[in-house]
PDB file of C-alpha atoms in Angstrom:
ATOM      1  CA  ARG A  44     149.589 168.727 255.354  1.00 62.00           C
ATOM      2  CA  LYS A  45     151.408 165.760 257.050  1.00 68.00           C
ATOM      3  CA  PRO A  46     149.406 163.099 258.885  1.00 66.00           C
ATOM      4  CA  THR A  47     149.956 163.026 262.638  1.00 67.00           C
ATOM      5  CA  PRO A  48     151.586 159.807 263.849  1.00 63.00           C
ATOM      6  CA  ASP A  49     149.390 157.608 265.958  1.00 61.00           C
ATOM      7  CA  PRO A  50     151.004 157.304 269.445  1.00 57.00           C
ATOM      8  CA  GLN A  51     149.731 153.710 269.840  1.00 56.00           C
ATOM      9  CA  MET A  52     151.500 152.614 266.655  1.00 59.00           C
ATOM     10  CA  SER A  53     154.910 153.879 267.735  1.00 57.00           C
ATOM     11  CA  SER A  54     155.186 151.903 270.991  1.00 55.00           C
ATOM     12  CA  PRO A  55     154.216 148.319 271.708  1.00 56.00           C
ATOM     13  CA  SER A  56     151.015 147.853 273.627  1.00 58.00           C
ATOM     14  CA  ARG A  57     152.485 145.061 275.752  1.00 62.00           C
ATOM     15  CA  SER A  58     155.822 144.651 277.431  1.00 65.00           C
ATOM     16  CA  LEU A  59     158.288 142.090 276.102  1.00 71.00           C
ATOM     17  CA  ASN A  60     159.284 139.622 278.773  1.00 73.00           C
ATOM     18  CA  PRO A  61     162.102 137.229 277.904  1.00 68.00           C
ATOM     19  CA  THR A  62     161.395 133.560 278.423  1.00 69.00           C
ATOM     20  CA  PRO A  63     163.939 130.825 279.144  1.00 61.00           C
ATOM     21  CA  PRO A  64     164.794 128.480 276.268  1.00 60.00           C
ATOM     22  CA  LEU A  65     162.880 125.250 275.858  1.00 64.00           C
ATOM     23  CA  LYS A  66     164.508 122.029 276.966  1.00 65.00           C
ATOM     24  CA  GLY A  67     166.857 120.888 274.239  1.00 60.00           C
ATOM     25  CA  SER A  68     168.044 124.364 273.306  1.00 65.00           C
ATOM     26  CA  PHE A  69     170.828 126.111 275.128  1.00 67.00           C
ATOM     27  CA  PRO A  70     172.902 129.287 274.775  1.00 77.00           C
ATOM     28  CA  LEU A  71     175.916 129.542 272.544  1.00 85.00           C
ATOM     29  CA  ASP A  72     179.345 129.241 274.109  1.00 88.00           C
ATOM     30  CA  HIS A  73     180.384 132.849 273.402  1.00 88.00           C
ATOM     31  CA  PHE A  74     183.517 132.666 275.564  1.00 91.00           C
ATOM     32  CA  GLY A  75     184.723 129.303 274.237  1.00 92.00           C
ATOM     33  CA  GLU A  76     184.578 127.629 277.643  1.00 93.00           C
ATOM     34  CA  CYS A  77     183.858 124.246 276.052  1.00 94.00           C
ATOM     35  CA  LYS A  78     185.781 124.728 272.815  1.00 95.00           C
ATOM     36  CA  GLY A  79     188.142 121.781 273.469  1.00 95.00           C
ATOM     37  CA  PRO A  80     185.470 119.121 274.102  1.00 95.00           C
ATOM     38  CA  ARG A  81     183.399 120.473 271.188  1.00 93.00           C
ATOM     39  CA  ALA A  82     186.352 120.223 268.799  1.00 95.00           C
ATOM     40  CA  ALA A  83     187.130 116.702 270.056  1.00 96.00           C
ATOM     41  CA  TYR A  84     183.500 115.676 269.442  1.00 94.00           C
ATOM     42  CA  ILE A  85     183.458 117.067 265.905  1.00 94.00           C
ATOM     43  CA  LYS A  86     186.803 115.352 265.142  1.00 96.00           C
ATOM     44  CA  CYS A  87     185.448 112.066 266.510  1.00 95.00           C
ATOM     45  CA  LEU A  88     182.376 112.327 264.270  1.00 93.00           C
ATOM     46  CA  LYS A  89     184.568 112.957 261.220  1.00 94.00           C
ATOM     47  CA  ASP A  90     186.931 110.111 262.103  1.00 95.00           C
ATOM     48  CA  SER A  91     184.038 107.668 262.636  1.00 93.00           C
ATOM     49  CA  ASP A  92     182.133 108.642 259.457  1.00 91.00           C
ATOM     50  CA  GLY A  93     179.370 110.262 261.504  1.00 90.00           C
ATOM     51  CA  ARG A  94     178.681 107.260 263.760  1.00 90.00           C
ATOM     52  CA  HIS A  95     177.883 109.117 266.979  1.00 88.00           C
ATOM     53  CA  ALA A  96     177.735 105.934 269.077  1.00 90.00           C
ATOM     54  CA  GLU A  97     181.516 105.718 268.830  1.00 92.00           C
ATOM     55  CA  CYS A  98     181.824 109.208 270.383  1.00 94.00           C
ATOM     56  CA  LEU A  99     179.639 108.776 273.479  1.00 93.00           C
ATOM     57  CA  ASP A 100     182.451 109.351 275.992  1.00 93.00           C
ATOM     58  CA  ILE A 101     183.428 112.592 274.240  1.00 95.00           C
ATOM     59  CA  THR A 102     179.767 113.615 274.046  1.00 94.00           C
ATOM     60  CA  LYS A 103     179.474 113.139 277.805  1.00 94.00           C
ATOM     61  CA  ARG A 104     182.587 115.265 278.412  1.00 95.00           C
ATOM     62  CA  TYR A 105     181.176 118.036 276.214  1.00 94.00           C
ATOM     63  CA  LEU A 106     177.802 118.030 277.968  1.00 93.00           C
ATOM     64  CA  LYS A 107     179.464 117.949 281.398  1.00 94.00           C
ATOM     65  CA  CYS A 108     181.569 120.969 280.394  1.00 94.00           C
ATOM     66  CA  ARG A 109     178.417 122.836 279.326  1.00 92.00           C
ATOM     67  CA  MET A 110     176.710 121.980 282.626  1.00 91.00           C
ATOM     68  CA  ASP A 111     179.756 123.019 284.662  1.00 93.00           C
ATOM     69  CA  ALA A 112     179.943 126.327 282.769  1.00 91.00           C
ATOM     70  CA  ASN A 113     176.180 126.953 283.318  1.00 89.00           C
ATOM     71  CA  LEU A 114     175.551 126.825 279.573  1.00 89.00           C
ATOM     72  CA  MET A 115     172.836 124.259 280.123  1.00 87.00           C
ATOM     73  CA  GLU A 116     170.838 122.988 283.069  1.00 85.00           C
ATOM     74  CA  LYS A 117     172.537 120.304 285.154  1.00 89.00           C
ATOM     75  CA  GLU A 118     170.860 117.027 284.352  1.00 89.00           C
ATOM     76  CA  ASP A 119     171.514 113.385 285.173  1.00 92.00           C
ATOM     77  CA  PHE A 120     173.115 111.700 282.157  1.00 91.00           C
ATOM     78  CA  SER A 121     170.522 108.917 282.248  1.00 91.00           C
ATOM     79  CA  LYS A 122     167.901 111.557 281.410  1.00 88.00           C
ATOM     80  CA  LEU A 123     170.018 112.619 278.425  1.00 87.00           C
ATOM     81  CA  GLY A 124     169.994 109.137 276.903  1.00 86.00           C
ATOM     82  CA  PHE A 125     173.171 107.725 278.457  1.00 86.00           C
ATOM     83  CA  SER A 126     173.007 104.398 280.260  1.00 79.00           C
ATOM     84  CA  LYS A 127     174.997 103.659 283.378  1.00 68.00           C
ATOM     85  CA  SER A 128     176.395 100.431 281.917  1.00 62.00           C
ATOM     86  CA  LYS A 129     179.384 100.385 279.609  1.00 53.00           C
ATOM     87  CA  LYS A 130     177.545  98.100 277.190  1.00 50.00           C
ATOM     88  CA  ARG A 131     176.437 100.053 274.163  1.00 48.00           C
ATOM     89  CA  THR A 132     174.116  99.024 271.429  1.00 45.00           C
ATOM     90  CA  SER A 133     174.140 100.576 268.025  1.00 45.00           C
ATOM     91  CA  ALA A 134     172.347  99.431 264.908  1.00 46.00           C
ATOM     92  CA  GLY A 135     175.303 100.296 262.698  1.00 46.00           C
ATOM     93  CA  LYS A 136     178.199  99.617 265.058  1.00 48.00           C
ATOM     94  CA  GLY A 137     181.043  97.910 263.264  1.00 50.00           C
ATOM     95  CA  GLN A 138     179.348  98.383 259.926  1.00 48.00           C
ATOM     96  CA  SER A 139     181.085 100.631 257.417  1.00 50.00           C
ATOM     97  CA  TYR A 140     179.150 103.347 255.641  1.00 51.00           C
ATOM     98  CA  GLU A 141     179.742 101.659 252.285  1.00 54.00           C
ATOM     99  CA  LYS A 142     177.739  98.632 253.458  1.00 51.00           C
ATOM    100  CA  SER A 143     174.884 100.579 255.042  1.00 66.00           C
ATOM    101  CA  LYS A 144     171.328 100.791 253.758  1.00 68.00           C
ATOM    102  CA  GLU A 145     171.706 104.524 253.129  1.00 67.00           C
ATOM    103  CA  ARG A 146     174.569 103.909 250.717  1.00 68.00           C
ATOM    104  CA  LYS A 147     172.277 101.543 248.784  1.00 72.00           C
ATOM    105  CA  GLY A 148     169.636 104.253 248.438  1.00 72.00           C
ATOM    106  CA  PHE A 149     167.483 103.673 251.533  1.00 71.00           C
ATOM    107  CA  ILE A 150     165.673 106.822 252.716  1.00 72.00           C
ATOM    108  CA  ALA A 151     164.076 106.765 256.173  1.00 71.00           C
ATOM    109  CA  GLY A 152     160.330 107.368 256.095  1.00 72.00           C
ATOM    110  CA  LEU A 153     159.988 106.650 252.384  1.00 71.00           C
ATOM    111  CA  ASN A 154     158.001 103.525 251.531  1.00 63.00           C
ATOM    112  CA  LYS A 155     158.894 101.845 248.255  1.00 57.00           C
TER     113      LYS A 155
END
């Protein structure tokens, strides 16, 4: 004789309500609306050996595209870490990767 399935086990006891993503996460660009600025940003990172400070203008263009396409909430750039002045400070600006602490074996968070 087969056991009778329990009706409570076959359906969830609570409804599933979707929740919006947390700040800092945003939907994928399924339709490629910001493909150009994204590609330019990735190229800039490769060309600058990963120094993101050299790509800030491109980063801003990419984020603006995402906001304009409703792929992320519209936000003032100052709240996203961009300053209104053109002066930029970067710990490694002008320093090549070969001369950086990481190249010499430095690991952030590891005390020697």
